[in-house]
Short mmCIF file of the C-alpha atoms (twelve columns), coordinates in Angstrom:
data_MODEL
# 
_entry.id   MODEL 
# 
loop_
_atom_site.group_PDB 
_atom_site.id 
_atom_site.type_symbol 
_atom_site.label_atom_id 
_atom_site.label_alt_id 
_atom_site.label_comp_id 
_atom_site.label_asym_id 
_atom_site.label_seq_id 
_atom_site.Cartn_x 
_atom_site.Cartn_y 
_atom_site.Cartn_z 
_atom_site.pdbx_PDB_model_num 
ATOM 1   C CA . MET A 1   -13.381 -3.286  -20.467 1 
ATOM 2   C CA . ARG A 2   -11.437 -6.275  -21.788 1 
ATOM 3   C CA . HIS A 3   -9.655  -5.505  -25.051 1 
ATOM 4   C CA . PRO A 4   -9.631  -7.888  -28.058 1 
ATOM 5   C CA . ARG A 5   -7.064  -10.644 -27.678 1 
ATOM 6   C CA . CYS A 6   -4.558  -11.982 -30.183 1 
ATOM 7   C CA . LEU A 7   -2.602  -15.150 -29.557 1 
ATOM 8   C CA . PHE A 8   0.755   -15.886 -31.168 1 
ATOM 9   C CA . ARG A 9   1.138   -19.578 -31.716 1 
ATOM 10  C CA . HIS A 10  4.271   -21.240 -33.019 1 
ATOM 11  C CA . GLU A 11  3.140   -24.741 -33.931 1 
ATOM 12  C CA . PRO A 12  1.339   -24.974 -37.259 1 
ATOM 13  C CA . ALA A 13  0.983   -28.776 -37.303 1 
ATOM 14  C CA . ASP A 14  -2.494  -28.683 -35.709 1 
ATOM 15  C CA . HIS A 15  -3.660  -25.557 -37.519 1 
ATOM 16  C CA . PRO A 16  -6.841  -24.345 -35.783 1 
ATOM 17  C CA . GLN A 17  -8.426  -23.374 -39.107 1 
ATOM 18  C CA . HIS A 18  -8.747  -27.093 -39.729 1 
ATOM 19  C CA . ALA A 19  -9.903  -28.037 -36.252 1 
ATOM 20  C CA . TYR A 20  -12.299 -25.160 -35.561 1 
ATOM 21  C CA . GLY A 21  -13.163 -23.607 -38.915 1 
ATOM 22  C CA . TYR A 22  -11.263 -20.445 -38.054 1 
ATOM 23  C CA . THR A 23  -11.435 -17.958 -40.945 1 
ATOM 24  C CA . ALA A 24  -8.377  -16.568 -42.676 1 
ATOM 25  C CA . ALA A 25  -9.374  -13.081 -41.515 1 
ATOM 26  C CA . CYS A 26  -8.819  -14.184 -37.902 1 
ATOM 27  C CA . CYS A 27  -5.897  -16.584 -38.370 1 
ATOM 28  C CA . VAL A 28  -2.940  -14.914 -40.065 1 
ATOM 29  C CA . PRO A 29  0.417   -16.527 -40.984 1 
ATOM 30  C CA . LEU A 30  2.859   -13.977 -39.590 1 
ATOM 31  C CA . PHE A 31  5.612   -14.587 -42.169 1 
ATOM 32  C CA . GLU A 32  3.286   -14.218 -45.173 1 
ATOM 33  C CA . GLY A 33  4.305   -11.299 -47.387 1 
ATOM 34  C CA . THR A 34  7.654   -10.876 -45.611 1 
ATOM 35  C CA . PRO A 35  11.219  -11.938 -46.540 1 
ATOM 36  C CA . TYR A 36  10.655  -14.950 -44.275 1 
ATOM 37  C CA . ALA A 37  7.620   -16.342 -46.149 1 
ATOM 38  C CA . GLY A 38  9.576   -19.468 -47.080 1 
ATOM 39  C CA . LEU A 39  9.829   -20.333 -43.375 1 
ATOM 40  C CA . GLN A 40  6.090   -20.149 -42.684 1 
ATOM 41  C CA . ALA A 41  5.704   -23.941 -42.586 1 
ATOM 42  C CA . ALA A 42  7.586   -23.785 -39.273 1 
ATOM 43  C CA . GLY A 43  6.533   -20.281 -38.365 1 
ATOM 44  C CA . PRO A 44  4.009   -18.537 -36.136 1 
ATOM 45  C CA . TYR A 45  0.351   -17.673 -36.648 1 
ATOM 46  C CA . VAL A 46  -1.634  -14.831 -35.155 1 
ATOM 47  C CA . LEU A 47  -5.101  -15.804 -33.902 1 
ATOM 48  C CA . ARG A 48  -7.804  -13.388 -32.882 1 
ATOM 49  C CA . CYS A 49  -9.313  -15.215 -29.904 1 
ATOM 50  C CA . PRO A 50  -12.764 -14.941 -28.361 1 
ATOM 51  C CA . ALA A 51  -13.084 -14.854 -24.594 1 
ATOM 52  C CA . HIS A 52  -15.194 -18.028 -24.520 1 
ATOM 53  C CA . GLY A 53  -15.875 -21.112 -26.596 1 
ATOM 54  C CA . GLU A 54  -14.054 -24.062 -28.084 1 
ATOM 55  C CA . LEU A 55  -11.252 -22.028 -29.617 1 
ATOM 56  C CA . ALA A 56  -10.718 -20.111 -26.378 1 
ATOM 57  C CA . ASP A 57  -10.357 -23.461 -24.587 1 
ATOM 58  C CA . TYR A 58  -7.903  -24.589 -27.263 1 
ATOM 59  C CA . ALA A 59  -5.866  -21.405 -26.820 1 
ATOM 60  C CA . ARG A 60  -5.763  -21.770 -23.040 1 
ATOM 61  C CA . GLY A 61  -4.480  -25.324 -23.366 1 
ATOM 62  C CA . LEU A 62  -1.852  -24.269 -25.884 1 
ATOM 63  C CA . LEU A 63  -0.592  -21.502 -23.634 1 
ATOM 64  C CA . GLU A 64  0.060   -23.949 -20.815 1 
ATOM 65  C CA . ARG A 65  3.104   -24.970 -22.847 1 
ATOM 66  C CA . ALA A 66  6.058   -22.703 -22.130 1 
ATOM 67  C CA . ASP A 67  7.052   -22.282 -25.787 1 
ATOM 68  C CA . ALA A 68  3.589   -21.917 -27.334 1 
ATOM 69  C CA . GLY A 69  3.347   -18.167 -27.716 1 
ATOM 70  C CA . TYR A 70  1.826   -15.220 -25.934 1 
ATOM 71  C CA . VAL A 71  -1.272  -13.039 -25.771 1 
ATOM 72  C CA . ALA A 72  -1.503  -9.425  -26.939 1 
ATOM 73  C CA . TYR A 73  -4.457  -7.211  -25.992 1 
ATOM 74  C CA . LEU A 74  -5.271  -4.773  -28.783 1 
ATOM 75  C CA . ALA A 75  -5.990  -1.128  -28.126 1 
ATOM 76  C CA . ASP A 76  -9.580  -0.132  -28.924 1 
ATOM 77  C CA . SER A 77  -8.353  2.000   -31.831 1 
ATOM 78  C CA . ALA A 78  -6.366  -0.833  -33.467 1 
ATOM 79  C CA . SER A 79  -7.561  -3.433  -35.966 1 
ATOM 80  C CA . LEU A 80  -6.125  -6.906  -36.392 1 
ATOM 81  C CA . ALA A 81  -4.686  -5.888  -39.775 1 
ATOM 82  C CA . GLN A 82  -2.862  -2.944  -38.189 1 
ATOM 83  C CA . ALA A 83  -1.513  -5.150  -35.418 1 
ATOM 84  C CA . VAL A 84  -0.257  -7.743  -37.914 1 
ATOM 85  C CA . GLU A 85  1.460   -5.010  -39.945 1 
ATOM 86  C CA . HIS A 86  3.164   -3.791  -36.765 1 
ATOM 87  C CA . TRP A 87  4.282   -7.288  -35.780 1 
ATOM 88  C CA . ARG A 88  5.624   -7.954  -39.264 1 
ATOM 89  C CA . SER A 89  7.702   -4.786  -38.954 1 
ATOM 90  C CA . LEU A 90  9.319   -6.304  -35.847 1 
ATOM 91  C CA . LEU A 91  10.467  -9.420  -37.703 1 
ATOM 92  C CA . THR A 92  13.490  -7.540  -39.050 1 
ATOM 93  C CA . MET A 93  15.794  -5.719  -36.666 1 
ATOM 94  C CA . ARG A 94  18.664  -3.460  -37.619 1 
ATOM 95  C CA . THR A 95  22.181  -3.716  -36.193 1 
ATOM 96  C CA . ASP A 96  25.323  -1.730  -36.988 1 
ATOM 97  C CA . THR A 97  26.268  -4.204  -39.704 1 
ATOM 98  C CA . SER A 98  23.135  -5.868  -41.075 1 
ATOM 99  C CA . LEU A 99  19.411  -6.551  -41.010 1 
ATOM 100 C CA . ARG A 100 18.560  -9.670  -39.020 1 
ATOM 101 C CA . MET A 101 15.475  -11.661 -38.156 1 
ATOM 102 C CA . LEU A 102 14.114  -11.038 -34.664 1 
ATOM 103 C CA . ARG A 103 12.160  -13.892 -33.085 1 
ATOM 104 C CA . PHE A 104 10.131  -11.538 -30.920 1 
ATOM 105 C CA . PHE A 105 7.188   -13.965 -31.080 1 
ATOM 106 C CA . ASP A 106 9.118   -16.563 -29.067 1 
ATOM 107 C CA . PRO A 107 8.119   -16.091 -25.388 1 
ATOM 108 C CA . ARG A 108 11.617  -17.086 -24.305 1 
ATOM 109 C CA . TRP A 109 12.910  -13.928 -26.006 1 
ATOM 110 C CA . LEU A 110 10.090  -11.592 -25.062 1 
ATOM 111 C CA . GLU A 111 10.965  -10.833 -21.443 1 
ATOM 112 C CA . PRO A 112 14.656  -10.120 -22.119 1 
ATOM 113 C CA . LEU A 113 13.596  -7.833  -24.966 1 
ATOM 114 C CA . LEU A 114 11.036  -5.903  -22.941 1 
ATOM 115 C CA . THR A 115 13.290  -5.455  -19.928 1 
ATOM 116 C CA . SER A 116 16.141  -4.201  -22.109 1 
ATOM 117 C CA . PHE A 117 14.050  -1.270  -23.404 1 
ATOM 118 C CA . ASP A 118 13.349  2.060   -21.778 1 
ATOM 119 C CA . ASP A 119 9.706   3.218   -21.560 1 
ATOM 120 C CA . ARG A 120 9.729   4.954   -24.944 1 
ATOM 121 C CA . GLU A 121 11.297  1.959   -26.707 1 
ATOM 122 C CA . ARG A 122 8.936   -0.409  -24.912 1 
ATOM 123 C CA . ALA A 123 5.897   1.596   -26.016 1 
ATOM 124 C CA . HIS A 124 7.097   1.575   -29.646 1 
ATOM 125 C CA . PHE A 125 7.710   -2.176  -29.455 1 
ATOM 126 C CA . ILE A 126 4.284   -2.978  -27.941 1 
ATOM 127 C CA . GLY A 127 2.682   -0.621  -30.473 1 
ATOM 128 C CA . PRO A 128 -1.089  -1.064  -30.947 1 
ATOM 129 C CA . CYS A 129 -1.502  -3.167  -27.796 1 
ATOM 130 C CA . THR A 130 -2.339  -2.187  -24.240 1 
ATOM 131 C CA . ASP A 131 -0.835  -5.288  -22.591 1 
ATOM 132 C CA . LEU A 132 1.186   -8.400  -23.325 1 
ATOM 133 C CA . ALA A 133 1.004   -11.655 -21.357 1 
ATOM 134 C CA . TRP A 134 3.259   -14.649 -21.928 1 
ATOM 135 C CA . ARG A 135 4.421   -17.835 -20.285 1 
ATOM 136 C CA . ASN A 136 8.142   -18.527 -20.089 1 
ATOM 137 C CA . GLU A 137 10.482  -20.448 -17.776 1 
ATOM 138 C CA . LEU A 138 9.233   -18.407 -14.807 1 
ATOM 139 C CA . GLY A 139 5.512   -18.936 -15.428 1 
ATOM 140 C CA . TRP A 140 2.963   -16.353 -16.525 1 
ATOM 141 C CA . ARG A 141 4.367   -12.868 -17.034 1 
ATOM 142 C CA . HIS A 142 2.755   -9.539  -17.902 1 
ATOM 143 C CA . CYS A 143 3.761   -6.148  -19.282 1 
ATOM 144 C CA . THR A 144 1.591   -3.041  -19.661 1 
ATOM 145 C CA . ASN A 145 2.228   -0.524  -22.406 1 
ATOM 146 C CA . PRO A 146 3.631   2.574   -20.649 1 
ATOM 147 C CA . HIS A 147 1.808   4.709   -23.257 1 
ATOM 148 C CA . PRO A 148 -1.398  2.732   -23.972 1 
ATOM 149 C CA . GLU A 149 -2.998  5.437   -26.141 1 
ATOM 150 C CA . TRP A 150 -1.722  4.229   -29.513 1 
ATOM 151 C CA . ASP A 151 -0.896  7.017   -31.970 1 
ATOM 152 C CA . GLY A 152 -1.702  4.906   -35.035 1 
ATOM 153 C CA . GLU A 153 1.833   5.072   -36.435 1 
ATOM 154 C CA . LEU A 154 3.004   1.997   -38.359 1 
ATOM 155 C CA . ARG A 155 6.733   1.791   -39.087 1 
ATOM 156 C CA . ALA A 156 8.621   0.115   -41.912 1 
ATOM 157 C CA . PRO A 157 10.431  -3.204  -41.279 1 
ATOM 158 C CA . GLY A 158 13.891  -2.632  -39.848 1 
ATOM 159 C CA . TRP A 159 12.892  0.374   -37.754 1 
ATOM 160 C CA . LEU A 160 13.941  -1.432  -34.573 1 
ATOM 161 C CA . TYR A 161 17.644  -0.803  -34.006 1 
ATOM 162 C CA . LEU A 162 19.654  -2.829  -31.496 1 
ATOM 163 C CA . SER A 163 23.131  -1.480  -30.785 1 
ATOM 164 C CA . PRO A 164 25.973  -3.820  -29.736 1 
ATOM 165 C CA . ALA A 165 25.473  -2.673  -26.144 1 
ATOM 166 C CA . HIS A 166 21.756  -3.395  -26.398 1 
ATOM 167 C CA . GLN A 167 22.402  -6.865  -27.829 1 
ATOM 168 C CA . ALA A 168 24.844  -7.617  -25.006 1 
ATOM 169 C CA . GLY A 169 22.246  -6.475  -22.485 1 
ATOM 170 C CA . LEU A 170 19.664  -8.686  -24.146 1 
ATOM 171 C CA . GLU A 171 21.916  -11.746 -23.822 1 
ATOM 172 C CA . GLN A 172 22.570  -10.855 -20.182 1 
ATOM 173 C CA . ARG A 173 18.852  -10.649 -19.450 1 
ATOM 174 C CA . GLN A 174 18.281  -14.023 -21.119 1 
ATOM 175 C CA . LEU A 175 20.812  -15.523 -18.716 1 
ATOM 176 C CA . GLU A 176 19.147  -13.778 -15.765 1 
ATOM 177 C CA . VAL A 177 15.768  -15.323 -16.630 1 
ATOM 178 C CA . LEU A 178 17.369  -18.766 -16.977 1 
ATOM 179 C CA . ALA A 179 19.261  -18.285 -13.690 1 
ATOM 180 C CA . GLN A 180 16.012  -17.552 -11.857 1 
ATOM 181 C CA . ARG A 181 14.422  -20.705 -13.263 1 
ATOM 182 C CA . LEU A 182 17.392  -22.958 -12.512 1 
ATOM 183 C CA . ALA A 183 17.624  -21.535 -8.989  1 
ATOM 184 C CA . GLN A 184 14.031  -22.691 -8.513  1 
ATOM 185 C CA . ASP A 185 14.706  -26.126 -10.006 1 
ATOM 186 C CA . TYR A 186 17.853  -26.672 -7.891  1 
ATOM 187 C CA . GLN A 187 16.600  -24.955 -4.757  1 
ATOM 188 C CA . GLN A 188 17.426  -27.898 -2.484  1 
ATOM 189 C CA . ALA A 189 21.042  -27.937 -3.688  1 
ATOM 190 C CA . LEU A 190 21.542  -24.178 -3.287  1 
ATOM 191 C CA . PRO A 191 21.706  -23.410 0.447   1 
ATOM 192 C CA . MET A 192 23.669  -20.173 -0.043  1 
ATOM 193 C CA . PRO A 193 21.971  -16.835 0.788   1 
ATOM 194 C CA . GLU A 194 21.966  -15.583 -2.845  1 
ATOM 195 C CA . PRO A 195 21.200  -18.655 -4.993  1 
ATOM 196 C CA . VAL A 196 20.196  -16.740 -8.137  1 
ATOM 197 C CA . GLU A 197 23.469  -14.798 -8.122  1 
ATOM 198 C CA . PHE A 198 25.411  -18.061 -7.694  1 
ATOM 199 C CA . VAL A 199 23.608  -19.661 -10.632 1 
ATOM 200 C CA . LEU A 200 24.084  -16.573 -12.786 1 
ATOM 201 C CA . ARG A 201 27.851  -16.614 -12.157 1 
ATOM 202 C CA . GLN A 202 27.997  -20.209 -13.334 1 
ATOM 203 C CA . LEU A 203 25.966  -19.431 -16.465 1 
ATOM 204 C CA . LEU A 204 28.249  -16.519 -17.273 1 
ATOM 205 C CA . GLY A 205 31.226  -18.841 -16.863 1 
ATOM 206 C CA . ALA A 206 29.598  -21.370 -19.184 1 
ATOM 207 C CA . ARG A 207 28.960  -18.706 -21.796 1 
ATOM 208 C CA . GLN A 208 32.563  -17.489 -21.589 1 
ATOM 209 C CA . ALA A 209 33.647  -21.077 -22.198 1 
ATOM 210 C CA . GLY A 210 31.536  -21.205 -25.377 1 
ATOM 211 C CA . TYR A 211 28.343  -22.868 -24.157 1 
ATOM 212 C CA . SER A 212 25.033  -21.301 -25.168 1 
ATOM 213 C CA . HIS A 213 22.417  -24.074 -25.139 1 
ATOM 214 C CA . ARG A 214 20.340  -24.532 -22.011 1 
ATOM 215 C CA . VAL A 215 21.117  -28.246 -21.692 1 
ATOM 216 C CA . ASP A 216 24.877  -27.529 -21.677 1 
ATOM 217 C CA . MET A 217 24.509  -24.670 -19.217 1 
ATOM 218 C CA . GLU A 218 22.517  -26.885 -16.883 1 
ATOM 219 C CA . ARG A 219 25.237  -29.544 -17.056 1 
ATOM 220 C CA . TRP A 220 27.764  -26.810 -16.245 1 
ATOM 221 C CA . LEU A 221 25.708  -25.759 -13.219 1 
ATOM 222 C CA . ARG A 222 25.556  -29.336 -11.937 1 
ATOM 223 C CA . ILE A 223 29.341  -29.557 -12.227 1 
ATOM 224 C CA . ALA A 224 29.646  -26.305 -10.254 1 
ATOM 225 C CA . LEU A 225 27.432  -27.700 -7.507  1 
ATOM 226 C CA . VAL A 226 29.989  -30.496 -7.074  1 
ATOM 227 C CA . LYS A 227 33.258  -28.671 -7.862  1 
ATOM 228 C CA . GLY A 228 32.449  -25.258 -6.399  1 
ATOM 229 C CA . ASP A 229 32.129  -21.657 -7.542  1 
ATOM 230 C CA . HIS A 230 34.495  -20.642 -10.382 1 
ATOM 231 C CA . PHE A 231 35.678  -24.246 -10.774 1 
ATOM 232 C CA . TRP A 232 36.591  -23.554 -14.413 1 
ATOM 233 C CA . ARG A 233 39.420  -21.242 -13.390 1 
ATOM 234 C CA . SER A 234 41.337  -23.893 -11.449 1 
ATOM 235 C CA . PRO A 235 43.365  -26.930 -12.565 1 
ATOM 236 C CA . PRO A 236 42.716  -29.463 -13.856 1 
ATOM 237 C CA . HIS A 237 39.369  -28.072 -15.090 1 
ATOM 238 C CA . ALA A 238 40.926  -25.060 -16.831 1 
ATOM 239 C CA . GLU A 239 43.391  -27.279 -18.683 1 
ATOM 240 C CA . TYR A 240 40.668  -29.553 -20.051 1 
ATOM 241 C CA . LEU A 241 38.542  -26.597 -21.131 1 
ATOM 242 C CA . ALA A 242 41.518  -25.128 -23.019 1 
ATOM 243 C CA . ARG A 243 42.196  -28.297 -25.028 1 
ATOM 244 C CA . ASP A 244 41.584  -28.080 -28.776 1 
ATOM 245 C CA . ASP A 245 41.415  -31.841 -29.295 1 
ATOM 246 C CA . LEU A 246 38.165  -32.216 -27.331 1 
ATOM 247 C CA . ALA A 247 34.696  -31.266 -28.543 1 
ATOM 248 C CA . SER A 248 32.674  -29.004 -26.273 1 
ATOM 249 C CA . ALA A 249 30.328  -31.805 -25.204 1 
ATOM 250 C CA . ASP A 250 33.299  -34.095 -24.510 1 
ATOM 251 C CA . LYS A 251 34.866  -31.452 -22.274 1 
ATOM 252 C CA . LEU A 252 31.727  -31.427 -20.128 1 
ATOM 253 C CA . SER A 253 31.812  -35.216 -19.941 1 
ATOM 254 C CA . VAL A 254 35.424  -35.106 -18.759 1 
ATOM 255 C CA . LEU A 255 34.630  -32.455 -16.133 1 
ATOM 256 C CA . GLU A 256 31.719  -34.535 -14.874 1 
ATOM 257 C CA . ARG A 257 34.055  -37.506 -14.343 1 
ATOM 258 C CA . LEU A 258 36.828  -35.617 -12.556 1 
# 
């Protein structure tokens, strides 16, 4: 039996309540009633989606965009209100030093999060859902709840704790997902036997040099395809990267011209 579906969407400009008469009971602003309520104008909504009809077609079209959101299948014992309460509890994560917002609803973060958990942590994170499906840089992805019989427990915001080691692992897994995608995009320029590992080494080098945005990391990879593996360790590249009088973007421009 197919379980009820909920779609996270992250673009409120074309609110489906306006376009399709969706009721407030089935279209919930995720930030409402949370410390992040002031950000709702640019925040996500939760839609309870039918399997067929105009809204289902709208949802399918939205999900063809890599950053649009993802689909959660509710357990039979869970209501939409319970699911929303669970998801709101995930908005705040706890670290050793502070409480921070967790953008778990962004599909670019979801896979690194899920793969960084063990089965028990993953089941607590997925909560009142049997499955999650999302579309990221690698296409459509899927994760099944390892313990799909939901116990009905709803936790307070901040229950999710990410240790420094866990956060480092999360960043590593983000790079691994990006490396897989870039290895696909640059397949023709990567004749080596382990292209994903090559790309990942370059991304790690870029991160060590202070680059975190995808566009900068991709520029770094293109430089590596010309200059070679570990180019940043050798002169004159290392000298330019160490200069304090050049902005980060300018350093990449210099490396591209060398």
